[in-house]
């Protein structure tokens, strides 16, 4: 009996993984119009330690994951805080010198089905853990993932709290109210789930749904494909159709939105050229959880491009410098939204536009393999009223990431 217990423990520890992810992040947003806050500038250093155990050698395997994260202020003047890297005192506007948190997740596995409970970092089209600042956004709840059905990835989950990227406390989950799109509302009951069916490694379809109790429901149908036109040329369509409606007591007010998100990429060797479209229908904006982004092709830096009735066109070019400098990649993108309906913020046919640049170098080999330096720059403009959440700006972000696995 004792030998059996030791054997179970061996799998728990011998199959475990330890890593330390370090992130140095500089954020600099300068507003181009007169504002009470002319700029947001924060610089911080983050550390995220992760322990992922193996599973006990029992019919149902059991395990434990631990994540410890800490952030440290390097620079943040009181009149320029609010970039989301550091917690900020609501009264003094001072950024914290440091902050940290520890998350625990218990897990169980049977065949190809895994259940986790505790601190979660979901990654689905309807809810996902944002890593767009210093420390990742986390949720508290239960999630099941299964691959027991052939060619199918199934996800089911329930979360009741969120720990935002610049916070150490779990709080209720809220709908984003940027630009006054919805009334402020929160819930401690969120259900989500869905599946991806893979025809092969390059072609799949899927469906996901989420319910923020008494706020909104969202459903998304999706298709991802890679069409090989010849040995060096591929067409990559990425299609999503969202249906958004109010739920229960409608605490955020009316939610009535359908959204088509379509992106078509043509890839040839080191070049990729993309055309993307967002087409919004209905009386309201697209709803999503505050503190994060929406997981589709258009990753706006200074805006979300999800206002009521907004139509968006985006053109993008990517280049891989691997023939000259292995590990270096660059991107430039222009996006424009029009037909925006915000009568309380300037009109019923408003516009916004963003030009974004992104360059990233990842060390491909050697002792520093995996060290990544990423710089992002964006120029954003709109004709909204000055009280809008998104204001014309120039924005620069610099991130240096490295992960030790041991």
Coordinates of C-alpha atoms in Angstrom, one line a residue:
X1 CA 0.0 0.0 0.0
X2 CA 2.8 2.4 0.9
X3 CA 4.7 1.5 -2.3
X4 CA 1.5 2.3 -4.3
X5 CA 1.2 5.7 -2.6
X6 CA 4.8 6.5 -3.5
X7 CA 4.2 5.5 -7.1
X8 CA 1.2 7.8 -7.3
X9 CA 3.3 10.7 -5.9
X10 CA 6.1 10.0 -8.4
X11 CA 3.8 10.8 -11.3
X12 CA 2.5 13.9 -9.4
X13 CA 6.0 15.4 -9.0
X14 CA 8.0 13.8 -11.8
X15 CA 5.6 15.0 -14.5
X16 CA 5.4 18.5 -13.0
X17 CA 6.5 21.7 -14.8
X18 CA 8.0 24.8 -13.3
X19 CA 8.5 28.1 -15.1
X20 CA 9.2 31.7 -14.3
X21 CA 7.9 34.3 -16.8
X22 CA 9.4 37.7 -16.5
X23 CA 7.8 40.8 -18.2
X24 CA 9.2 44.3 -18.4
X25 CA 6.5 46.6 -19.8
X26 CA 6.5 50.3 -20.8
X27 CA 3.2 52.0 -21.7
X28 CA 3.1 55.5 -23.1
X29 CA -0.2 57.0 -24.4
X30 CA -0.2 60.7 -25.3
X31 CA -3.6 62.3 -26.1
X32 CA -3.5 64.7 -29.0
X33 CA -6.4 66.9 -27.9
X34 CA -6.8 69.0 -24.7
X35 CA -7.6 66.6 -21.8
X36 CA -7.5 66.6 -18.0
X37 CA -5.1 63.7 -18.4
X38 CA -2.7 64.6 -21.2
X39 CA -0.9 61.3 -21.0
X40 CA -0.8 57.8 -19.5
X41 CA 2.8 56.6 -18.7
X42 CA 3.7 53.6 -16.6
X43 CA 6.7 51.3 -16.5
X44 CA 6.8 48.2 -14.5
X45 CA 8.5 44.8 -14.0
X46 CA 6.4 41.6 -13.6
X47 CA 7.2 38.1 -12.5
X48 CA 4.9 35.1 -12.9
X49 CA 5.9 31.8 -11.4
X50 CA 3.9 28.7 -12.4
X51 CA 3.9 25.2 -11.0
X52 CA 1.9 22.6 -12.9
X53 CA 1.9 19.1 -11.3
X54 CA 1.5 15.9 -13.1
X55 CA -1.4 13.5 -12.2
X56 CA -1.5 10.7 -9.7
X57 CA -1.3 7.3 -11.2
X58 CA -4.9 6.4 -10.3
X59 CA -8.0 5.7 -12.5
X60 CA -8.9 9.3 -12.0
X61 CA -5.7 11.3 -11.8
X62 CA -5.5 14.3 -9.4
X63 CA -3.1 17.3 -9.5
X64 CA -2.5 20.8 -8.4
X65 CA -1.4 24.0 -10.1
X66 CA 0.0 27.1 -8.4
X67 CA 0.6 30.5 -9.9
X68 CA 2.4 33.3 -8.0
X69 CA 2.6 36.7 -9.6
X70 CA 4.2 40.0 -8.6
X71 CA 4.5 43.5 -10.2
X72 CA 6.9 46.3 -9.3
X73 CA 6.7 50.0 -10.2
X74 CA 9.7 51.4 -12.1
X75 CA 8.0 54.7 -13.1
X76 CA 4.5 56.2 -12.7
X77 CA 3.9 59.9 -12.0
X78 CA 0.6 60.6 -10.1
X79 CA -0.8 62.7 -13.0
X80 CA -0.1 60.0 -15.6
X81 CA -1.4 56.8 -13.9
X82 CA -4.3 54.6 -15.2
X83 CA -2.5 52.7 -18.0
X84 CA -3.5 49.4 -16.4
X85 CA 0.0 48.1 -15.4
X86 CA -0.3 48.9 -11.7
X87 CA -3.0 49.3 -9.1
X88 CA -3.9 53.0 -8.6
X89 CA -5.4 54.6 -5.5
X90 CA -8.8 56.1 -6.5
X91 CA -8.3 59.2 -4.3
X92 CA -4.6 60.1 -4.5
X93 CA -4.1 58.6 -8.0
X94 CA -0.8 57.2 -6.8
X95 CA 0.3 53.9 -8.3
X96 CA 1.3 51.1 -6.0
X97 CA 5.0 50.4 -5.6
X98 CA 4.3 46.7 -5.8
X99 CA 1.5 44.2 -5.8
X100 CA 1.2 40.4 -5.9
X101 CA -1.2 37.5 -5.8
X102 CA -1.2 33.7 -5.5
X103 CA -3.6 31.4 -7.4
X104 CA -4.4 27.8 -6.6
X105 CA -6.1 25.3 -9.0
X106 CA -7.0 21.7 -8.2
X107 CA -7.5 19.4 -11.1
X108 CA -8.6 15.9 -12.1
X109 CA -8.2 13.9 -15.3
X110 CA -9.9 10.8 -16.7
X111 CA -8.7 9.7 -20.1
X112 CA -8.8 12.9 -22.2
X113 CA -11.2 14.9 -20.0
X114 CA -9.8 17.3 -17.5
X115 CA -11.5 19.4 -14.8
X116 CA -10.0 22.4 -13.1
X117 CA -11.3 24.3 -10.1
X118 CA -9.9 27.5 -8.6
X119 CA -7.9 30.1 -10.4
X120 CA -8.6 29.8 -14.2
X121 CA -7.2 31.4 -17.3
X122 CA -9.9 30.5 -19.9
X123 CA -9.2 30.9 -23.6
X124 CA -12.3 30.8 -25.7
X125 CA -13.9 33.2 -28.2
X126 CA -16.5 34.3 -25.6
X127 CA -14.2 34.6 -22.5
X128 CA -10.5 34.6 -22.2
X129 CA -7.7 35.7 -19.9
X130 CA -6.2 38.9 -21.2
X131 CA -2.4 39.3 -21.2
X132 CA -2.3 42.8 -22.7
X133 CA -0.7 44.4 -19.6
X134 CA 1.9 43.4 -17.0
X135 CA 0.1 40.5 -15.3
X136 CA -2.6 38.3 -16.8
X137 CA -6.3 38.6 -16.0
X138 CA -7.6 35.5 -14.0
X139 CA -11.0 34.2 -13.1
X140 CA -12.3 32.0 -10.3
X141 CA -14.4 29.0 -11.1
X142 CA -14.6 25.5 -12.6
X143 CA -13.7 24.5 -16.2
X144 CA -13.9 21.2 -18.1
X145 CA -12.0 20.4 -21.2
X146 CA -12.3 17.2 -23.2
X147 CA -10.9 15.6 -26.3
X148 CA -12.6 12.2 -25.8
X149 CA -14.9 12.8 -28.8
X150 CA -12.9 12.2 -32.0
X151 CA -11.6 15.4 -33.6
X152 CA -13.5 17.6 -31.1
X153 CA -12.3 20.0 -28.4
X154 CA -15.0 20.6 -25.9
X155 CA -15.1 23.3 -23.2
X156 CA -17.6 23.9 -20.4
X157 CA -17.1 26.4 -17.6
X158 CA -18.5 28.5 -14.8
X159 CA -16.9 31.5 -13.2
X160 CA -18.1 33.9 -10.5
X161 CA -15.2 36.4 -10.0
X162 CA -12.4 38.1 -11.9
X163 CA -9.0 39.4 -10.9
X164 CA -8.2 42.2 -13.2
X165 CA -4.7 42.8 -14.7
X166 CA -4.0 45.7 -12.3
X167 CA -5.6 44.3 -9.2
X168 CA -4.9 41.7 -6.5
X169 CA -8.6 41.2 -5.5
X170 CA -11.3 39.1 -7.0
X171 CA -14.4 41.1 -7.9
X172 CA -17.7 40.6 -9.7
X173 CA -17.7 40.3 -13.5
X174 CA -18.8 43.5 -15.3
X175 CA -19.9 44.4 -18.8
X176 CA -17.8 47.0 -20.6
X177 CA -19.4 50.4 -20.6
X178 CA -16.9 52.2 -22.7
X179 CA -18.5 55.2 -24.6
X180 CA -21.6 54.7 -22.6
X181 CA -22.6 51.7 -24.6
X182 CA -24.4 50.0 -21.7
X183 CA -25.4 50.8 -18.2
X184 CA -23.0 49.7 -15.5
X185 CA -23.9 46.1 -14.4
X186 CA -22.1 43.2 -12.7
X187 CA -22.8 39.6 -11.9
X188 CA -21.3 36.7 -9.9
X189 CA -22.6 34.0 -12.2
X190 CA -21.2 33.4 -15.7
X191 CA -21.7 30.2 -17.7
X192 CA -19.8 29.4 -20.9
X193 CA -19.1 26.5 -23.2
X194 CA -18.6 25.4 -26.8
X195 CA -16.6 23.2 -29.1
X196 CA -14.2 23.1 -32.0
X197 CA -14.5 20.3 -34.6
X198 CA -11.3 19.7 -36.6
X199 CA -11.6 18.2 -40.1
X200 CA -7.8 18.2 -40.1
X201 CA -5.1 20.4 -38.5
X202 CA -5.9 23.3 -40.9
X203 CA -9.7 23.3 -41.1
X204 CA -12.2 23.6 -38.3
X205 CA -15.7 24.8 -37.3
X206 CA -17.0 25.7 -33.9
X207 CA -19.7 27.1 -31.7
X208 CA -19.4 28.9 -28.3
X209 CA -21.8 30.6 -26.0
X210 CA -21.7 32.6 -22.8
X211 CA -24.3 33.8 -20.3
X212 CA -23.6 36.7 -17.9
X213 CA -26.6 36.1 -15.6
X214 CA -29.1 39.0 -15.9
X215 CA -26.9 41.0 -18.2
X216 CA -26.4 39.4 -21.7
X217 CA -26.0 36.2 -23.7
X218 CA -23.6 35.8 -26.5
X219 CA -23.4 33.0 -29.2
X220 CA -20.7 32.7 -31.8
X221 CA -20.4 30.5 -34.9
X222 CA -16.9 30.2 -36.3
X223 CA -14.9 28.7 -39.1
X224 CA -11.1 28.6 -39.6
X225 CA -9.5 27.3 -42.7
X226 CA -6.2 27.1 -44.6
X227 CA -6.6 26.7 -48.3
X228 CA -3.3 25.8 -50.0
X229 CA -3.4 27.3 -53.5
X230 CA 0.0 25.9 -54.3
X231 CA 3.2 24.9 -52.5
X232 CA 4.0 28.5 -51.4
X233 CA 0.7 30.3 -51.5
X234 CA -2.2 29.9 -49.0
X235 CA -5.5 31.6 -48.5
X236 CA -6.6 31.8 -44.8
X237 CA -10.3 32.7 -44.2
X238 CA -11.3 33.4 -40.5
X239 CA -15.1 33.8 -40.1
X240 CA -17.1 34.5 -37.0
X241 CA -20.8 35.4 -36.6
X242 CA -21.9 36.7 -33.1
X243 CA -25.5 36.9 -31.8
X244 CA -25.8 39.1 -28.6
X245 CA -29.0 39.6 -26.6
X246 CA -30.0 40.8 -23.1
X247 CA -30.5 38.2 -20.3
X248 CA -32.9 37.9 -17.4
X249 CA -33.3 41.2 -15.6
X250 CA -31.4 43.1 -18.3
X251 CA -29.3 45.0 -15.7
X252 CA -27.2 46.6 -18.4
X253 CA -30.2 47.7 -20.4
X254 CA -31.0 46.6 -23.9
X255 CA -28.6 44.3 -25.7
X256 CA -29.4 43.8 -29.4
X257 CA -26.4 43.2 -31.6
X258 CA -25.3 40.8 -34.4
X259 CA -21.7 41.0 -35.6
X260 CA -20.0 39.5 -38.6
X261 CA -16.2 39.4 -38.3
X262 CA -14.4 38.2 -41.4
X263 CA -10.7 38.2 -42.2
X264 CA -9.0 36.9 -45.3
X265 CA -5.2 36.4 -45.4
X266 CA -3.1 35.6 -48.4
X267 CA 0.2 34.2 -47.3
X268 CA 3.3 33.7 -49.5
X269 CA 6.6 32.6 -48.0
X270 CA 7.6 35.5 -45.8
X271 CA 4.7 37.8 -46.8
X272 CA 1.1 38.0 -45.5
X273 CA -1.5 40.4 -46.8
X274 CA -4.9 40.6 -45.0
X275 CA -8.3 42.2 -45.5
X276 CA -10.7 42.3 -42.6
X277 CA -14.3 43.4 -42.1
X278 CA -16.6 44.0 -39.1
X279 CA -20.3 44.5 -39.8
X280 CA -22.5 45.4 -36.9
X281 CA -26.3 45.0 -36.9
X282 CA -28.9 45.9 -34.3
X283 CA -29.7 48.7 -31.9
X284 CA -26.8 48.4 -29.5
X285 CA -23.0 47.9 -29.3
X286 CA -21.2 44.6 -29.1
X287 CA -21.1 43.5 -25.4
X288 CA -18.0 42.1 -23.8
X289 CA -16.4 41.6 -20.3
X290 CA -14.6 44.7 -18.9
X291 CA -10.9 44.4 -18.4
X292 CA -10.1 42.5 -21.5
X293 CA -10.6 42.4 -25.3
X294 CA -12.6 40.4 -27.9
X295 CA -10.8 37.5 -29.4
X296 CA -10.9 38.1 -33.1
X297 CA -8.6 39.3 -35.9
X298 CA -8.8 43.1 -35.1
X299 CA -6.7 43.8 -32.1
X300 CA -7.2 47.5 -31.7
X301 CA -4.6 49.2 -29.6
X302 CA -6.3 52.5 -28.7
X303 CA -10.0 51.5 -29.3
X304 CA -12.2 48.5 -29.6
X305 CA -14.1 49.3 -32.9
X306 CA -17.3 47.9 -31.3
X307 CA -19.6 50.8 -31.2
X308 CA -23.3 50.7 -32.1
X309 CA -23.9 50.1 -35.9
X310 CA -20.2 50.4 -36.6
X311 CA -18.8 49.1 -39.8
X312 CA -15.0 48.5 -39.9
X313 CA -12.5 47.9 -42.8
X314 CA -9.0 46.8 -42.0
X315 CA -6.0 46.1 -44.2
X316 CA -2.8 44.5 -42.8
X317 CA 0.7 43.5 -44.0
X318 CA 3.0 41.1 -42.2
X319 CA 6.6 40.3 -43.0
X320 CA 8.9 37.7 -41.6
X321 CA 12.5 38.7 -41.8
X322 CA 13.7 35.1 -41.3
X323 CA 15.8 35.2 -44.5
X324 CA 17.8 38.1 -43.1
X325 CA 17.4 38.0 -39.3
X326 CA 15.9 34.8 -37.9
X327 CA 13.2 35.6 -35.2
X328 CA 12.4 39.1 -36.4
X329 CA 8.8 39.8 -37.6
X330 CA 7.0 43.1 -38.4
X331 CA 3.4 44.2 -39.1
X332 CA 1.6 47.4 -40.2
X333 CA -2.2 47.7 -40.1
X334 CA -4.8 50.4 -41.0
X335 CA -8.3 50.2 -39.7
X336 CA -11.2 52.5 -40.2
X337 CA -14.7 52.4 -38.6
X338 CA -17.7 54.5 -39.8
X339 CA -21.5 54.7 -39.5
X340 CA -21.0 54.9 -35.7
X341 CA -24.2 55.7 -33.8
X342 CA -23.3 57.6 -30.6
X343 CA -25.9 60.5 -30.4
X344 CA -24.8 61.3 -26.9
X345 CA -21.1 61.6 -28.0
X346 CA -21.3 63.7 -31.1
X347 CA -23.5 62.2 -33.8
X348 CA -25.1 59.3 -35.7
X349 CA -22.5 58.9 -38.4
X350 CA -19.2 59.2 -36.6
X351 CA -15.8 57.8 -37.7
X352 CA -12.6 56.5 -36.1
X353 CA -9.3 55.2 -37.5
X354 CA -6.1 53.7 -36.3
X355 CA -2.7 53.0 -37.9
X356 CA -0.7 50.5 -36.0
X357 CA 2.9 49.2 -36.3
X358 CA 4.3 46.1 -34.5
X359 CA 7.8 44.7 -34.6
X360 CA 9.0 41.7 -32.5
X361 CA 12.3 39.9 -32.2
X362 CA 12.5 36.5 -30.5
X363 CA 15.9 35.0 -29.9
X364 CA 15.8 31.7 -31.9
X365 CA 18.6 29.8 -30.3
X366 CA 21.4 29.9 -27.7
X367 CA 21.3 30.5 -24.0
X368 CA 18.7 33.3 -24.4
X369 CA 16.4 31.3 -26.7
X370 CA 12.9 32.6 -26.3
X371 CA 13.8 36.1 -25.1
X372 CA 11.3 38.4 -26.8
X373 CA 11.3 42.1 -27.4
X374 CA 8.1 43.6 -28.8
X375 CA 7.4 47.3 -29.8
X376 CA 3.9 48.6 -30.7
X377 CA 3.0 52.0 -31.9
X378 CA -0.4 53.4 -32.9
X379 CA -1.9 56.6 -34.2
X380 CA -5.6 56.9 -33.4
X381 CA -8.2 59.5 -34.3
X382 CA -11.9 60.0 -34.2
X383 CA -14.6 62.7 -34.3
X384 CA -16.3 61.7 -31.1
X385 CA -17.1 64.3 -28.3
X386 CA -14.3 65.0 -25.9
X387 CA -16.2 63.1 -23.2
X388 CA -15.8 59.8 -25.1
X389 CA -13.8 56.9 -23.5
X390 CA -11.6 56.6 -26.6
X391 CA -9.7 59.8 -27.5
X392 CA -7.3 60.7 -30.3
X393 CA -3.8 59.7 -29.2
X394 CA -0.4 58.5 -30.1
X395 CA 0.5 55.3 -28.2
X396 CA 3.8 53.4 -27.7
X397 CA 4.2 50.1 -25.9
X398 CA 7.4 48.1 -25.3
X399 CA 7.5 44.7 -23.8
X400 CA 10.5 42.4 -22.9
X401 CA 9.5 38.8 -22.1
X402 CA 11.5 35.8 -21.1
X403 CA 10.5 32.5 -19.6
X404 CA 12.8 30.1 -17.6
X405 CA 11.6 26.5 -17.6
X406 CA 13.1 24.3 -14.9

